[in-house]
Coordinates of C-alpha atoms in Angstrom, one line a residue:
X17 CA -11.7 15.0 -19.9
X18 CA -7.0 16.2 -20.6
X19 CA -4.0 14.1 -22.0
X20 CA -2.4 14.1 -18.9
X21 CA -3.1 13.2 -14.9
X22 CA -3.2 15.7 -12.5
X23 CA -1.0 14.0 -10.7
X24 CA 2.5 13.7 -11.8
X25 CA 5.3 12.5 -10.6
X26 CA 7.1 15.5 -8.2
X27 CA 3.5 14.5 -6.3
X28 CA 4.6 11.8 -4.4
X29 CA 6.3 12.7 -1.7
X30 CA 6.8 11.9 2.0
X31 CA 5.0 8.8 2.9
X32 CA 2.7 7.0 0.8
X33 CA -0.1 5.9 2.9
X34 CA -1.5 2.7 2.5
X35 CA -5.1 2.6 4.6
X36 CA -6.8 -1.2 5.0
X37 CA -10.3 -2.2 4.5
X38 CA -11.7 -1.6 7.3
X39 CA -13.9 -3.8 7.9
X40 CA -17.2 -4.1 10.8
X41 CA -16.1 -5.6 14.3
X42 CA -20.5 -5.5 15.8
X43 CA -21.2 -8.1 13.8
X44 CA -20.0 -11.9 13.5
X45 CA -18.0 -12.1 9.6
X46 CA -18.6 -15.7 8.0
X47 CA -19.1 -16.8 4.2
X48 CA -22.5 -15.5 4.6
X49 CA -22.0 -11.4 5.4
X50 CA -23.1 -8.2 3.0
X51 CA -22.2 -5.1 4.0
X52 CA -19.5 -5.7 6.3
X53 CA -17.4 -2.5 5.3
X54 CA -17.3 -0.2 8.5
X55 CA -17.8 2.9 5.9
X56 CA -17.5 5.2 9.2
X57 CA -15.0 3.6 10.1
X58 CA -12.8 4.4 6.8
X59 CA -13.4 7.9 6.7
X60 CA -12.7 8.1 10.0
X61 CA -9.6 5.8 8.5
X62 CA -8.6 8.6 5.2
X63 CA -9.4 12.4 7.4
X64 CA -6.7 11.1 10.6
X65 CA -3.4 10.3 8.1
X66 CA -3.8 12.0 6.5
X67 CA -4.1 14.5 9.2
X68 CA -1.3 12.8 10.7
X69 CA 1.3 13.5 7.3
X70 CA 0.3 11.0 5.4
X71 CA 0.9 12.0 1.8
X72 CA -0.9 10.0 -0.5
X73 CA -3.9 7.8 -0.2
X74 CA -3.4 3.6 -1.9
X75 CA -6.1 1.8 -1.5
X76 CA -6.7 -2.1 -1.8
X77 CA -4.0 -4.0 -2.0
X78 CA -2.9 -7.7 0.0
X79 CA -4.2 -6.3 3.4
X80 CA -6.9 -3.2 1.4
X81 CA -8.5 -6.8 0.7
X82 CA -9.1 -6.6 -2.9
X83 CA -9.8 -10.3 -3.2
X84 CA -12.4 -10.5 -0.6
X85 CA -14.6 -7.5 -0.7
X86 CA -17.8 -7.7 -3.3
X87 CA -18.0 -5.3 -5.8
X88 CA -20.5 -3.5 -4.3
X89 CA -18.2 -3.2 -0.6
X90 CA -15.1 -1.7 -2.5
X91 CA -16.9 0.7 -4.7
X92 CA -19.1 1.6 -1.0
X93 CA -15.6 1.4 1.2
X94 CA -13.7 3.9 -2.3
X95 CA -16.6 6.5 -1.9
X96 CA -16.4 7.0 1.6
X97 CA -12.0 7.3 1.5
X98 CA -12.3 9.4 -1.3
X99 CA -15.5 11.9 0.5
X100 CA -13.3 12.4 3.5
X101 CA -10.3 12.9 1.8
X102 CA -12.0 16.3 0.5
X103 CA -8.3 16.7 -2.8
X104 CA -6.3 16.1 0.4
X105 CA -3.8 14.4 -0.9
X106 CA -4.1 11.8 -4.4
X107 CA -6.2 8.9 -3.5
X108 CA -5.0 5.9 -5.9
X109 CA -8.0 3.3 -5.9
X110 CA -7.9 -0.2 -6.4
X111 CA -8.5 -1.2 -9.6
X112 CA -6.6 -4.5 -9.5
X113 CA -8.9 -7.7 -11.2
X114 CA -7.9 -10.7 -13.1
X115 CA -8.4 -9.7 -16.6
X116 CA -9.2 -6.2 -18.3
X117 CA -12.2 -5.1 -19.1
X118 CA -13.5 -5.6 -15.6
X119 CA -10.7 -4.1 -15.0
X120 CA -11.4 -1.3 -16.8
X121 CA -15.3 -1.0 -15.6
X122 CA -13.4 -0.3 -12.3
X123 CA -11.4 3.0 -12.9
X124 CA -14.6 4.2 -14.6
X125 CA -16.3 3.7 -11.7
X126 CA -13.3 5.5 -9.3
X127 CA -12.9 8.2 -11.5
X128 CA -16.4 9.5 -11.1
X129 CA -16.5 9.2 -7.6
X130 CA -13.1 11.8 -7.9
X131 CA -10.0 8.9 -7.4
X132 CA -6.6 11.2 -8.7
X133 CA -5.3 7.8 -9.3
X134 CA -5.7 4.0 -9.0
X135 CA -3.2 1.3 -7.9
X136 CA -2.7 -1.2 -9.8
X137 CA -1.0 -4.7 -10.1
X138 CA -2.6 -6.6 -12.8
X139 CA -3.4 -10.6 -13.7
X140 CA -2.6 -13.4 -11.1
X141 CA -4.2 -16.6 -11.8
X142 CA -1.5 -16.8 -14.6
X143 CA 1.7 -15.6 -14.6
X144 CA 2.7 -13.5 -17.3
X145 CA 5.2 -12.4 -19.4
X146 CA 7.3 -8.8 -20.6
X147 CA 4.8 -8.4 -23.4
X148 CA 2.1 -9.1 -22.1
X149 CA 2.3 -7.2 -19.2
X150 CA 2.9 -3.4 -20.8
X151 CA 0.1 -4.3 -23.1
X152 CA -2.1 -4.7 -18.7
X153 CA -1.2 -1.2 -18.0
X154 CA -0.8 0.3 -22.1
X155 CA -4.5 -0.1 -22.3
X156 CA -6.0 0.7 -19.4
X157 CA -3.2 3.7 -19.4
X158 CA -4.8 4.5 -23.1
X159 CA -8.1 4.7 -21.6
X160 CA -7.6 6.4 -18.4
X161 CA -4.9 9.4 -19.5
X162 CA -6.4 11.7 -16.6
X163 CA -5.3 9.0 -14.3
X164 CA -2.7 8.0 -12.2
X165 CA -1.3 5.1 -12.0
X166 CA 0.1 3.5 -8.5
X167 CA 2.0 0.3 -9.7
X168 CA 2.0 -2.4 -7.1
X169 CA 4.7 -4.5 -7.7
X170 CA 4.2 -7.9 -5.9
X171 CA 6.4 -10.8 -6.8
X172 CA 4.3 -13.1 -5.0
X173 CA 0.9 -11.8 -5.7
X174 CA 1.6 -11.6 -9.7
X175 CA 3.4 -14.2 -10.0
X176 CA 6.9 -13.1 -11.0
X177 CA 8.1 -9.3 -10.6
X178 CA 7.7 -6.8 -13.2
X179 CA 10.9 -7.0 -14.2
X180 CA 14.3 -4.2 -15.7
X181 CA 12.8 -3.7 -19.5
X182 CA 9.2 -3.4 -18.7
X183 CA 10.2 -1.0 -16.2
X184 CA 11.8 0.4 -19.4
X185 CA 8.6 0.8 -21.7
X186 CA 6.0 1.6 -18.1
X187 CA 9.0 4.4 -18.4
X188 CA 7.5 6.4 -21.6
X189 CA 3.8 6.1 -21.1
X190 CA 2.9 9.7 -18.2
X191 CA -0.2 8.6 -16.4
X192 CA 2.2 5.5 -14.6
X193 CA 3.8 7.9 -11.7
X194 CA 5.4 5.5 -8.7
X195 CA 5.5 2.2 -7.2
X196 CA 4.9 0.3 -4.4
X197 CA 8.6 -1.7 -4.7
X198 CA 8.8 -5.0 -4.0
X199 CA 9.6 -5.6 -0.1
X200 CA 12.4 -5.3 1.8
X201 CA 15.3 -5.4 -0.2
X202 CA 18.9 -6.6 0.4
X203 CA 22.1 -4.2 -0.6
X204 CA 24.0 -7.2 -2.1
X205 CA 20.7 -8.2 -4.4
X206 CA 20.5 -5.3 -4.9
X207 CA 22.7 -3.5 -6.0
X208 CA 25.6 -7.3 -6.7
X209 CA 22.4 -8.8 -9.2
X210 CA 21.6 -5.4 -10.3
X211 CA 18.1 -5.4 -8.7
X212 CA 16.2 -1.8 -8.2
X213 CA 19.9 0.8 -9.4
X214 CA 18.6 -1.1 -12.0
X215 CA 14.6 -0.4 -13.0
X216 CA 15.6 2.5 -11.4
X217 CA 17.8 4.1 -14.0
X218 CA 15.2 2.3 -17.2
X219 CA 12.5 4.4 -15.6
X220 CA 14.9 7.5 -15.6
X221 CA 12.6 9.5 -12.5
X222 CA 9.3 9.5 -14.0
X223 CA 8.1 6.4 -12.8
X224 CA 9.3 7.2 -8.5
X225 CA 10.3 2.7 -6.3
X226 CA 8.9 3.2 -3.3
X227 CA 10.1 1.3 -1.2
X228 CA 8.5 0.5 2.4
X229 CA 10.1 3.1 5.5
X230 CA 12.6 0.2 6.9
X231 CA 14.2 0.5 3.4
X232 CA 14.7 4.0 3.1
X233 CA 17.1 5.8 3.7
X234 CA 18.9 3.9 1.8
X235 CA 17.9 4.3 -1.0
X236 CA 17.9 8.0 -0.5
X237 CA 20.8 7.8 0.1
X238 CA 21.9 5.6 -2.6
X239 CA 19.5 7.4 -4.8
X240 CA 18.1 10.1 -3.2
X241 CA 14.3 8.9 -3.6
X242 CA 11.5 11.3 -1.6
X243 CA 8.8 9.1 -1.0
X244 CA 8.7 5.7 0.8
X245 CA 5.2 3.2 1.0
X246 CA 4.5 2.2 4.4
X247 CA 1.7 0.3 5.6
X248 CA 3.1 0.9 9.6
X249 CA 1.8 3.7 9.9
X250 CA -1.4 2.3 10.7
X251 CA 0.3 1.0 14.0
X252 CA 2.5 3.0 14.1
X253 CA 1.4 7.2 12.4
X254 CA 3.8 9.2 14.8
X255 CA 7.5 7.3 14.3
X256 CA 7.0 7.3 10.6
X257 CA 6.7 10.9 10.9
X258 CA 9.9 10.9 12.5
X259 CA 11.8 8.0 10.2
X260 CA 10.1 11.2 7.8
X261 CA 11.4 13.7 9.2
X262 CA 14.4 12.3 9.8
X263 CA 14.7 11.0 6.2
X264 CA 13.8 14.6 4.8
X265 CA 16.2 16.5 6.6
X266 CA 19.1 14.2 5.7
X267 CA 20.3 12.3 9.0
X268 CA 20.3 9.6 7.8
X269 CA 22.2 7.3 10.8
X270 CA 19.6 8.7 12.4
X271 CA 16.6 7.5 9.9
X272 CA 18.4 4.2 10.3
X273 CA 19.0 4.0 14.2
X274 CA 15.1 4.6 14.6
X275 CA 14.3 2.0 12.3
X276 CA 16.3 -0.2 13.8
X277 CA 15.2 -0.3 16.9
X278 CA 11.8 -0.5 16.2
X279 CA 9.4 -3.8 16.4
X280 CA 8.6 -2.9 13.1
X281 CA 7.9 -5.3 11.2
X282 CA 9.7 -7.3 14.2
X283 CA 11.8 -10.8 13.9
X284 CA 9.2 -13.0 15.0
X285 CA 6.2 -11.4 13.2
X286 CA 8.1 -12.8 9.7
X287 CA 7.3 -16.8 9.9
X288 CA 9.5 -19.8 10.4
X289 CA 10.0 -21.3 6.4
X290 CA 11.1 -18.1 4.5
X291 CA 8.9 -15.2 2.3
X292 CA 6.6 -18.2 1.5
X293 CA 5.2 -19.6 4.0
X294 CA 5.2 -15.3 5.3
X295 CA 2.2 -15.4 2.4
X296 CA 0.6 -17.3 4.0
X297 CA -1.4 -16.1 6.5
X298 CA 0.2 -12.4 6.0
X299 CA -4.0 -11.1 5.3
X300 CA -4.7 -12.1 9.0
X301 CA -1.8 -11.2 10.2
X302 CA -1.2 -7.5 9.3
X303 CA -5.0 -6.8 10.4
X304 CA -5.3 -7.9 13.2
X305 CA -1.2 -6.2 14.1
X306 CA -3.4 -3.1 13.1
X307 CA -6.2 -3.4 15.0
X308 CA -4.9 -4.0 17.9
X309 CA -2.5 -1.1 17.2
X310 CA -5.4 1.2 18.5
X311 CA -5.2 3.7 15.8
X312 CA -7.5 1.7 13.4
X313 CA -10.4 -0.4 13.7
X314 CA -8.8 -2.4 11.0
X315 CA -10.8 -6.0 11.7
X316 CA -12.0 -9.0 11.2
X317 CA -10.2 -10.8 7.4
X318 CA -12.5 -10.9 5.1
X319 CA -13.6 -15.5 4.0
X320 CA -11.3 -17.7 2.7
X321 CA -8.3 -15.2 4.0
X322 CA -9.4 -15.9 8.2
X323 CA -8.3 -19.5 8.7
X324 CA -5.2 -19.0 10.0
X325 CA -3.0 -21.2 13.0
X326 CA -3.6 -19.4 16.5
X327 CA 0.8 -18.9 16.9
X328 CA -0.6 -16.2 14.1
X329 CA -2.4 -14.4 15.2
X330 CA -1.6 -14.3 18.6
X331 CA 2.0 -13.4 17.5
X332 CA -0.1 -10.4 15.8
X333 CA -1.4 -9.0 18.8
X334 CA 1.9 -9.0 21.4
X335 CA 3.3 -7.0 18.5
X336 CA 0.7 -4.2 18.5
X337 CA 1.7 -3.5 22.1
X338 CA 5.1 -2.6 21.2
X339 CA 2.6 -1.1 18.2
X340 CA 1.7 1.0 21.7
X341 CA 4.7 2.1 22.2
X342 CA 6.1 3.8 19.9
X343 CA 2.6 5.7 19.7
X344 CA 3.0 7.4 22.7
X345 CA 7.4 7.2 22.3
X346 CA 6.3 9.3 19.3
X347 CA 2.6 10.9 19.3
X348 CA 0.7 11.0 16.5
X349 CA -0.6 15.1 15.5
X350 CA -4.7 13.7 15.8
X351 CA -3.2 12.2 19.2
X352 CA -2.1 15.4 20.8
X353 CA -5.3 17.8 19.3
X354 CA -7.7 15.4 21.0
X355 CA -4.6 15.5 24.7
X356 CA -4.8 19.3 23.7

């Protein structure tokens, strides 16, 4: 194997899609279910995401249900996506586990099946300090020098955010090319308190810090970042691509106006009580919304994340109907091809 990954930071452009794990709808999913993943739909979803404009696909984050899949399921799912994509765009396989050894074992299997990189958080049973976080990524990148890494900086899942000094150290590892940066930036926090801007300076262009599309016009205007991550692409791909086109054309006011008028994420989608309340039941809410938007058959969430208040599901289905309207307003490429 080579000493550097095939994918570099310059290869991460446009919209990086976070694909949900597609769960079967032809059976009842319960605590004893095996082989719960709809592999045909996984392959179809990956194909249409690429054809509709995704520039990379990332697997097995939160609503990708990393925490609730069996080992066989995650391997079969990843293989179905890799084989469907056929090297058209990079695929980052979800390798995060609770420990270094198992993560390395999974990563080795992903490399053998043809994944280009790893979607990599860190151990989450207890918080890791800065030294431990750096060592975690060092161990894995040294083991797989030819695989690119997409950092997964979810402060809730991993108990704390990646700090600016850690970003500075991670930028020395050429395998780390991009990061799913923390959701929903607040301008005063981003600038006044030195979060995104400090992290951006620390990585020195060696890691592309991706926000979701709702924050993309801001970071493109201020920092020139030419890529974002998106889960909403699974609900309204044509809209997300229209935002992409506006941002990359420098029409940032138009992009922001589109975002301001969209139903994503929607005030009702976030429960009262702030971020902590949002994170409860978010897997069910996200998968329900994606499934009922009709573009990808995400299927139900897997245990134990299938239990949630009924109103979360009701709200997700209500917003999915608005997402369907966005699909009509901003038709995606594969829909137009089907009509033609």
